[in-house]
XYZ file of C-alpha atoms in Angstrom:
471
model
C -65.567 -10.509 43.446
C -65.201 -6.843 44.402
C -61.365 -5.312 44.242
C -60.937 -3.454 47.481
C -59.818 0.202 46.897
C -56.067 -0.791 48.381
C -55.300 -3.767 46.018
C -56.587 -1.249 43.329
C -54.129 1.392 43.835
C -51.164 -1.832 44.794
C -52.052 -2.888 41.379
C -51.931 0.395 39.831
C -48.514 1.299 40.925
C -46.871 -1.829 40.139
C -48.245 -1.635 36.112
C -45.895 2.034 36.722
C -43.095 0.460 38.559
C -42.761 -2.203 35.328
C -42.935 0.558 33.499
C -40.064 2.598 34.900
C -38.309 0.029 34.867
C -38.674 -1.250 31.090
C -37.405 2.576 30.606
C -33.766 2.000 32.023
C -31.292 0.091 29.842
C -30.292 -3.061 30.422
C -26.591 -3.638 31.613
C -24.643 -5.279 28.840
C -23.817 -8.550 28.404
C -20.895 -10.447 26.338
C -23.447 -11.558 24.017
C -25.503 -7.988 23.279
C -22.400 -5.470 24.329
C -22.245 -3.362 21.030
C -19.048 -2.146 22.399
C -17.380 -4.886 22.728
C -15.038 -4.916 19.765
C -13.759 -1.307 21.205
C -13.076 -2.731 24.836
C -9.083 -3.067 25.318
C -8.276 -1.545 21.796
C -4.605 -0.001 21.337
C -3.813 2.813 19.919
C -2.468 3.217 16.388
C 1.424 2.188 16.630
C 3.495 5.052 14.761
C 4.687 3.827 11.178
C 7.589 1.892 10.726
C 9.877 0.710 8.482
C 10.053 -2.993 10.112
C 6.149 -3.112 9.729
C 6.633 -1.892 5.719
C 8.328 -4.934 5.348
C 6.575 -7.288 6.699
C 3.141 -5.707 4.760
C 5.673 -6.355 1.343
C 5.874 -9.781 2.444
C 2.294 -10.427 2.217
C 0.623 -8.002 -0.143
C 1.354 -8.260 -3.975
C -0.775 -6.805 -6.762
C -0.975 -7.232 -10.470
C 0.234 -6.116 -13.144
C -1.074 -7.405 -16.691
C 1.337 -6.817 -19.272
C -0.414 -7.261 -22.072
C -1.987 -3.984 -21.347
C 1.086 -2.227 -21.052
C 1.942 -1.422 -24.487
C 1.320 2.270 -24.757
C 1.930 3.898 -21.788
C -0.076 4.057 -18.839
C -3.573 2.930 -19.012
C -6.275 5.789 -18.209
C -6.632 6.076 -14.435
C -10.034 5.802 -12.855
C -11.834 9.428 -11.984
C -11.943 9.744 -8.645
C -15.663 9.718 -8.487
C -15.036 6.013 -10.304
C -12.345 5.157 -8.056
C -14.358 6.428 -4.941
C -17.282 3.590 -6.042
C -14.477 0.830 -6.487
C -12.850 1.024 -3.247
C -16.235 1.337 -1.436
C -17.465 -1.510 -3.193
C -14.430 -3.348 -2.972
C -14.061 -5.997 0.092
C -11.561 -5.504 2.387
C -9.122 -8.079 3.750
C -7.475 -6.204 6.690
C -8.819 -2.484 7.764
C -5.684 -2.396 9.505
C -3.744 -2.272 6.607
C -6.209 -0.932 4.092
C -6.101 -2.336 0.204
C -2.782 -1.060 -2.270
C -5.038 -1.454 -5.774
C -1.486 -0.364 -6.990
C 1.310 1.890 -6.784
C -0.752 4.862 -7.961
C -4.232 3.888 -5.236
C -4.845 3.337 -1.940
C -8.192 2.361 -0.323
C -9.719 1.745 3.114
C -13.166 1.863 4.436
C -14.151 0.971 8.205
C -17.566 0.278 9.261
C -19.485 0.930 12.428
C -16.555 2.848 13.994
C -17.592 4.783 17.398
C -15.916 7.747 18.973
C -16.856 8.645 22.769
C -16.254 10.657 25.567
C -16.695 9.745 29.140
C -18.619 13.118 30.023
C -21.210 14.331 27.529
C -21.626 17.229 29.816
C -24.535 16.043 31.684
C -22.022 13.618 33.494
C -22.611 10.443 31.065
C -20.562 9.080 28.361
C -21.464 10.031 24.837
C -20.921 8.172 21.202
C -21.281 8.978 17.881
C -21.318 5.903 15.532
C -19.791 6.554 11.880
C -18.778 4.769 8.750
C -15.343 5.906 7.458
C -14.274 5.506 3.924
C -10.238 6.629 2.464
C -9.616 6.534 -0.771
C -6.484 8.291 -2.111
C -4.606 8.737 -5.137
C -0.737 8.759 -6.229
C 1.145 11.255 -8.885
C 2.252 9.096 -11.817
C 2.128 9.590 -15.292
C 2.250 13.009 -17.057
C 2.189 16.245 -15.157
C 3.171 14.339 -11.962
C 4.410 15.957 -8.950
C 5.709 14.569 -5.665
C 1.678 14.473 -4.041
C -0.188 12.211 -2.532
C -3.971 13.415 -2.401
C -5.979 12.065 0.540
C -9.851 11.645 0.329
C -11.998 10.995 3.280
C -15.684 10.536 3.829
C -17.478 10.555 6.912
C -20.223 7.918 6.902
C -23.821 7.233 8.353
C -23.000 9.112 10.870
C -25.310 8.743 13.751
C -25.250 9.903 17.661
C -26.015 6.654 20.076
C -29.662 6.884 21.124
C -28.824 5.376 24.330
C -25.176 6.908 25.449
C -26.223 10.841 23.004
C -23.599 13.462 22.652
C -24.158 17.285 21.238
C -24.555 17.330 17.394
C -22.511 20.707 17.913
C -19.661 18.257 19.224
C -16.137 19.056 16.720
C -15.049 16.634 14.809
C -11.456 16.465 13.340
C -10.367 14.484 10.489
C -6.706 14.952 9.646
C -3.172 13.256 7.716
C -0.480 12.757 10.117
C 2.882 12.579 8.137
C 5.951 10.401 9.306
C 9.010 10.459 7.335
C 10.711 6.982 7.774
C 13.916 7.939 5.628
C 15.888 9.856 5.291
C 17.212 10.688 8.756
C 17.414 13.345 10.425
C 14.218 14.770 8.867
C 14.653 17.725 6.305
C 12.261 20.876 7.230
C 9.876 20.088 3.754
C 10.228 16.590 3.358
C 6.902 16.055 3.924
C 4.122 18.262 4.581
C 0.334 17.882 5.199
C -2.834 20.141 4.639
C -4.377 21.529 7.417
C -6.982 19.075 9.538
C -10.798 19.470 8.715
C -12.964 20.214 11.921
C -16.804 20.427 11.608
C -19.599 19.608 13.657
C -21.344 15.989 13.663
C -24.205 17.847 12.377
C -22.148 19.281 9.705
C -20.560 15.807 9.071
C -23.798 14.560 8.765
C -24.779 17.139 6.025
C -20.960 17.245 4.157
C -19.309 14.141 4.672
C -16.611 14.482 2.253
C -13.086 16.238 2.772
C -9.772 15.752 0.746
C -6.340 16.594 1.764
C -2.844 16.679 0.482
C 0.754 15.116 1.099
C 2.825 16.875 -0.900
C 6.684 16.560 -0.138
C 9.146 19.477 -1.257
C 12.342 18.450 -3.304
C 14.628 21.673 -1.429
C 14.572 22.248 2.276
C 13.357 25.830 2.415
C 15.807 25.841 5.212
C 19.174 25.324 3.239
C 17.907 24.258 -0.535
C 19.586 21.437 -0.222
C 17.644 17.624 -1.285
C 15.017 16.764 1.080
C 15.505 12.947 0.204
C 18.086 10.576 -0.614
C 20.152 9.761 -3.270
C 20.167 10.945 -7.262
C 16.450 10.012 -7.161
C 16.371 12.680 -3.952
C 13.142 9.999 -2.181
C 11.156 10.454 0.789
C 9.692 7.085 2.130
C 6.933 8.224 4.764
C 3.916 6.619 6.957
C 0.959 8.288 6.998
C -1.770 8.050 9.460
C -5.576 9.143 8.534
C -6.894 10.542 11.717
C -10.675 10.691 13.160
C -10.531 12.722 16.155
C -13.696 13.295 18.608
C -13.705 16.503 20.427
C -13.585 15.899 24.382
C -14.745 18.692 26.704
C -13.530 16.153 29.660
C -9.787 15.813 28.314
C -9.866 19.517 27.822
C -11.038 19.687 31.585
C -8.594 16.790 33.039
C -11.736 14.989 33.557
C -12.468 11.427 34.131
C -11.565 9.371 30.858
C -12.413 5.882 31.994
C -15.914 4.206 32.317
C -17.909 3.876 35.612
C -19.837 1.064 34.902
C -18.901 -2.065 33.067
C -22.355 -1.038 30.974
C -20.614 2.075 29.818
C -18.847 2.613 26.584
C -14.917 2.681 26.681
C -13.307 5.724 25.939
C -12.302 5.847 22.101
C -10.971 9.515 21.402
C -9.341 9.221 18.107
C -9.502 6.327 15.228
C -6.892 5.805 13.279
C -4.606 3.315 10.849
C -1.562 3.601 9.284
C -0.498 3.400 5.492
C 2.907 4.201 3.500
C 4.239 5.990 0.634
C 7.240 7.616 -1.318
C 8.325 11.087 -3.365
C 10.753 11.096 -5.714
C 12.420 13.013 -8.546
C 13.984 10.475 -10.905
C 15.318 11.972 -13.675
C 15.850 8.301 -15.949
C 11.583 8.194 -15.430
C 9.849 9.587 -18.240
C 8.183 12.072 -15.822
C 10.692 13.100 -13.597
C 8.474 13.886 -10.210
C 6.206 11.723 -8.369
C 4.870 9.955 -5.507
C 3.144 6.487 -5.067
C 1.959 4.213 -2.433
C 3.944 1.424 -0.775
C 3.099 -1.843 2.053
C 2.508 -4.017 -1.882
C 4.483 -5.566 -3.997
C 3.689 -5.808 -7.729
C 3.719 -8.929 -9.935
C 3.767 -8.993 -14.070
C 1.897 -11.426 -15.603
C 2.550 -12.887 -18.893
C -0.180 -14.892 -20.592
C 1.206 -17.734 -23.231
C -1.787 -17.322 -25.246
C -0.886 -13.378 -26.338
C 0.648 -13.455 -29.275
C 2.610 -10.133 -28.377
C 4.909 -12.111 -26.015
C 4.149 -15.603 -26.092
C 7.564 -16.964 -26.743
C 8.906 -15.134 -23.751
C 6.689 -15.921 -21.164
C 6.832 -19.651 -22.290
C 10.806 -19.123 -21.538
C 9.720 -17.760 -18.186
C 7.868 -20.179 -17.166
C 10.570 -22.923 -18.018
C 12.617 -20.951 -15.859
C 10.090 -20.394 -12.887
C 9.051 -24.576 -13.327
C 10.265 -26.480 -10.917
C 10.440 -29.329 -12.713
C 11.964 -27.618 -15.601
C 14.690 -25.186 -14.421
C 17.511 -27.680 -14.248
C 17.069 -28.389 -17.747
C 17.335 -24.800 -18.571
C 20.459 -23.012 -20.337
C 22.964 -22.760 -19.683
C 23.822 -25.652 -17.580
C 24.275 -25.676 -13.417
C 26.274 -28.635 -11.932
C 26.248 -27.620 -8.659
C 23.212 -28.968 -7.255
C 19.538 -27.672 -8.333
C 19.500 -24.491 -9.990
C 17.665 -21.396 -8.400
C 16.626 -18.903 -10.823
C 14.853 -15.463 -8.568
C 12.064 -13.469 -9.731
C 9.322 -16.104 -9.592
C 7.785 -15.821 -6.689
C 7.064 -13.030 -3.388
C 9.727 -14.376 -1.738
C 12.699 -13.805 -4.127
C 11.835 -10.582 -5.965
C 14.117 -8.821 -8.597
C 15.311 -5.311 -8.539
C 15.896 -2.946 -11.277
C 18.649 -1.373 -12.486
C 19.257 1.423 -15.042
C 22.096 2.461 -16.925
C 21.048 5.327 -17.017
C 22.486 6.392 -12.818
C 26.161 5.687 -14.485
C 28.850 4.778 -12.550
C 28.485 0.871 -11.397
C 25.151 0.416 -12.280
C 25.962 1.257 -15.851
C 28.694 -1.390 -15.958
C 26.682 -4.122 -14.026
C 24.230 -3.505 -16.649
C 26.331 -3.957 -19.177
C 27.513 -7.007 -17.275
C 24.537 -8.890 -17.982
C 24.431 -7.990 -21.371
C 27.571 -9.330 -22.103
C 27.156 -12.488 -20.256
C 24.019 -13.365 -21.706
C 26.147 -12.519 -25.053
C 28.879 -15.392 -24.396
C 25.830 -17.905 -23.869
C 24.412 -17.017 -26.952
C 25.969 -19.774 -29.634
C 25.367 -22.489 -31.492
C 24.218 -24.608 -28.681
C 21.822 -22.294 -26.673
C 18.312 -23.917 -26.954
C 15.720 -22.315 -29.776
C 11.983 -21.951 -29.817
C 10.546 -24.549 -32.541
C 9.191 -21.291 -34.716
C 10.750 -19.669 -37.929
C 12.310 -16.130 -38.199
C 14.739 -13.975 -37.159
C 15.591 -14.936 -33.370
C 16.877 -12.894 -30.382
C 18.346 -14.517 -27.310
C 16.050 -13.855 -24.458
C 17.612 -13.461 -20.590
C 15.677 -14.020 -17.612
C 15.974 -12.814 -14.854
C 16.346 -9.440 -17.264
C 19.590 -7.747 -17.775
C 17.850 -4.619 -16.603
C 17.942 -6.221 -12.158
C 20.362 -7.130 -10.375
C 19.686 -10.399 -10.261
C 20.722 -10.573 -14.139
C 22.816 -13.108 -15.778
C 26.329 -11.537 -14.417
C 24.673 -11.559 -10.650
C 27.395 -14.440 -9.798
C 30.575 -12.401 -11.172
C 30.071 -9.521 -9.068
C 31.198 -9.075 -5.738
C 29.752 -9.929 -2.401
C 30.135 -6.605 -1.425
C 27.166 -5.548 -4.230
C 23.952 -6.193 -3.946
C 22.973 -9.528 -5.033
C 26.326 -10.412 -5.752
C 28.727 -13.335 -5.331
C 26.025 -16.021 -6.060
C 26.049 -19.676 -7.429
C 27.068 -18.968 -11.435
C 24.197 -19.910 -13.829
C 21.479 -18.898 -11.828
C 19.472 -17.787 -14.644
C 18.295 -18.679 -18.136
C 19.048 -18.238 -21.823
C 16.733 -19.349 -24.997
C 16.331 -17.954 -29.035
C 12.925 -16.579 -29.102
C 11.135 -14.732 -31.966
C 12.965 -11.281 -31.981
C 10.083 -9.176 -32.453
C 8.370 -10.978 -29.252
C 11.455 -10.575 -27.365
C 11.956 -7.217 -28.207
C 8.283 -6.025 -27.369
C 8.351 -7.796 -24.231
C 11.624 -5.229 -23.349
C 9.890 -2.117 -24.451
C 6.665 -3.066 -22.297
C 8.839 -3.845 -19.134
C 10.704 0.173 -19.793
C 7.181 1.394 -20.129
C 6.232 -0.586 -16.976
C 9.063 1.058 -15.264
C 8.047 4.213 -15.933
C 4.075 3.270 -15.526
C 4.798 2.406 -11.922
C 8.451 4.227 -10.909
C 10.402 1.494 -10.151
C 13.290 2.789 -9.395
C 16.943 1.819 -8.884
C 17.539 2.914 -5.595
C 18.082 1.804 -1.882
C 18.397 3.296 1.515
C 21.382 2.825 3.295
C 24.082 4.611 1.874
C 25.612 6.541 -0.753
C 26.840 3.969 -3.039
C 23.411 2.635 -4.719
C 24.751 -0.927 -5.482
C 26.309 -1.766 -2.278
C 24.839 -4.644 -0.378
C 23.215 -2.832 2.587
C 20.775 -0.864 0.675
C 17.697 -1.460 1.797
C 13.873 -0.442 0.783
C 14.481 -1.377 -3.097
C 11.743 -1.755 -5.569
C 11.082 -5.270 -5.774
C 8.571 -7.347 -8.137
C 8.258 -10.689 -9.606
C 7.026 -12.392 -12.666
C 3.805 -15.297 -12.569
C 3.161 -16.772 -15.789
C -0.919 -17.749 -16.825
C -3.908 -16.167 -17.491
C -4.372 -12.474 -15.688
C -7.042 -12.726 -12.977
């Protein structure tokens, strides 16, 4: 059958109108919206000492003692350390991974950044990939510096929603000192941001910065932090910022259409650290990372310190505590330091004052349970008598004779443990914890107050002890 020449032309169109059509995007749907993850999304909360807490609550990392024997174990280059924490699996990008004190890692995938006017009057989005990976000041030569590195990602302009590869792009380290208060001009300062071009970020993705906290106010040289130890506890935020011609122009900053993408102008998380100059550590200046809580881990089957953590873990057993020495008739006894929950804190000799003679304290207790009838390891040789908790925390043997008004004082007496153990175990296992110390900064300080024993201070260095295998 012949076609007339109108159904031709009828037909002809409509293959064109399909096309057209197949050309415009479809509107997004809860299933295929790419953008969904970003609809509703907060901004960053500022950094705060309640949420510091609660990260110490829940992080821990750890520490195997059996490698600290010498000092501090070689640190990963940064090219080494850059592969780890990329390769490394994140648990919460919110919060970013504390390897330990002395490294901190993050990495965020498939991020987008947008504005609402590309200047044609549509949104525009560049998709990136954003990977942090910084670095503490420990060990010899430190100084109070935290040193920031930041890589910008597969970074990519939407096909569907494009934006100028001339757009800036800012990456920056936003500094928040949480303590002390008021904040000292110098107590913490930050590099300069980084702003190139998505193009440029495409071709250099790579940009470190600095944290870097000064131990005089250049205002009055007096401390910039608090107490002998003269510490800065901060937040700091890494900082992806987009470039918006519409902000700059008061322009619309909200979507049109439900298709659109939702205005995401800056990506961002939080993370938190500390200066110091603590002149009992081996090297007196420093900084480190905080939000984690470290755990030692003694392995029975070392031979350097198997004795002691055996005695450990009678005194972190459940089952065996009660039988421990000396004896507690009060009920069940509690001995700390065995779990996240009921950390110990150190304390040095070293500061003077009180914390010389509360360490002294539990030196002399564990002294007057040291007889005839404390409890002895079934091995020959010369024997020490081995304390736990240590005499070098608070929670030591003489916790219960101090007063309420100290920290962790005026508990239950005989809260702790006392066995014989080979000497030379025992005393290696007190050198490695002072090189640990020093490995890490744990330091005998708190926020709150001038007097560094008294019961309100807050923000201590806390850590406890797991016995087994390290992981």
């Amino acid at each position: 059958m012949k076609l007339s020449k109108s159904r031709v032309v009828v037909g002809a169109a409509v293959v064109v109108l399909l096309a057209f059509l197949a050309l415009i995007p479809t509107p997004a749907t809860a299933q295929d919206d790419r953008f969904a993850a970003f609809r509703g999304a907060k901004p960053t909360p500022p950094p705060s000492l309640a949420d510091l807490r609660a990260r110490e609550k829940r992080h821990t990392y750890e520490v195997d003692m059996s490698q600290v024997t010498t000092g501090r174990t070689m640190a990963p280059s940064v090219a080494t350390w850059r592969d780890e924490c990329l390769a490394h699996e994140i648990e919460d990008t919110d919060v970013g991974w504390v390897r330990d004190r002395a490294h901190f890692c993050n990495h965020k995938n498939n991020l987008m950044l947008s504005v609402m006017d590309n200047g044609t009057g549509r949104p525009g989005v560049v998709w990136f990939d954003w990977l942090v990976y910084a670095t503490g000041s420990v060990g010899s030569g430190s100084q109070r510096t935290l040193t920031i590195h930041q890589e910008l990602l597969n970074v990519e302009v939407d096909d569907e929603f494009p934006i100028s590869e001339s757009t800036p792009v800012t990456v920056q380290v936003i500094c928040s000192v949480q303590t002390p208060q008021p904040v000292k001009p110098g107590a913490c300062n930050a590099a300069d941001p980084v702003t190139k071009t998505i193009d440029d970020w495409e071709d250099e993705p790579y940009v470190t910065q600095a944290l870097w906290s000064q131990e005089l106010s250049p205002e009055d040289q007096t401390p910039t932090g608090e107490g002998q130890e003269n510490v800065v506890m901060v937040g700091f935020t890494p900082q992806v910022t987009l470039f918006s011609p519409a902000i700059a122009k008061n322009k619309r900053q909200t979507p049109t259409t439900s298709a659109d993408p939702p205005f995401i102008g800056v990506q961002s998380f939080n993370a938190y650290g500390r200066f110091d100059s603590a002149q009992y550590l081996s090297t007196h200046r420093g900084a480190i990372f905080r939000g984690v809580v470290p755990h030692l881990s003694y392995d029975p089957t070392k031979p350097r310190v198997k004795e002691l953590a055996e005695h450990i873990a009678e005194a972190c057993d459940l089952d065996r505590v009660n039988n421990t020495f000396p004896p507690y008739t009060g009920g069940d006894k509690f001995i700390p330091g065995c779990d996240i929950n009921n950390l110990l804190h150190r304390l040095t000799p070293a500061k003077g004052g009180k914390n010389t003679e509360r360490y002294d304290a539990n030196s002399n207790a564990k002294d007057r349970n040291c007889n005839a009838g404390t409890p002895s390891t079934p091995s020959t040789g010369s024997k020490d008598c081995d304390e736990f908790p240590f005499a070098s925390t608070y929670e030591g043997a003489a916790a219960s004779e101090r007063p309420a008004s100290e920290f962790y004082g005026g508990v239950e007496p005989n809260q702790f443990s006392i066995k014989r153990i080979n000497s030379t175990q025992n005393q290696n296992g007190g050198r490695d914890l002072n090189t640990w110390y020093n490995n890490d900064r744990i330091l005998d300080w708190a926020s709150g107050g001038s007097c560094p024993v008294c019961a309100d201070g807050r923000l201590r260095d806390g850590f406890w002890v797991r016995i087994g295998p390290t992981s």
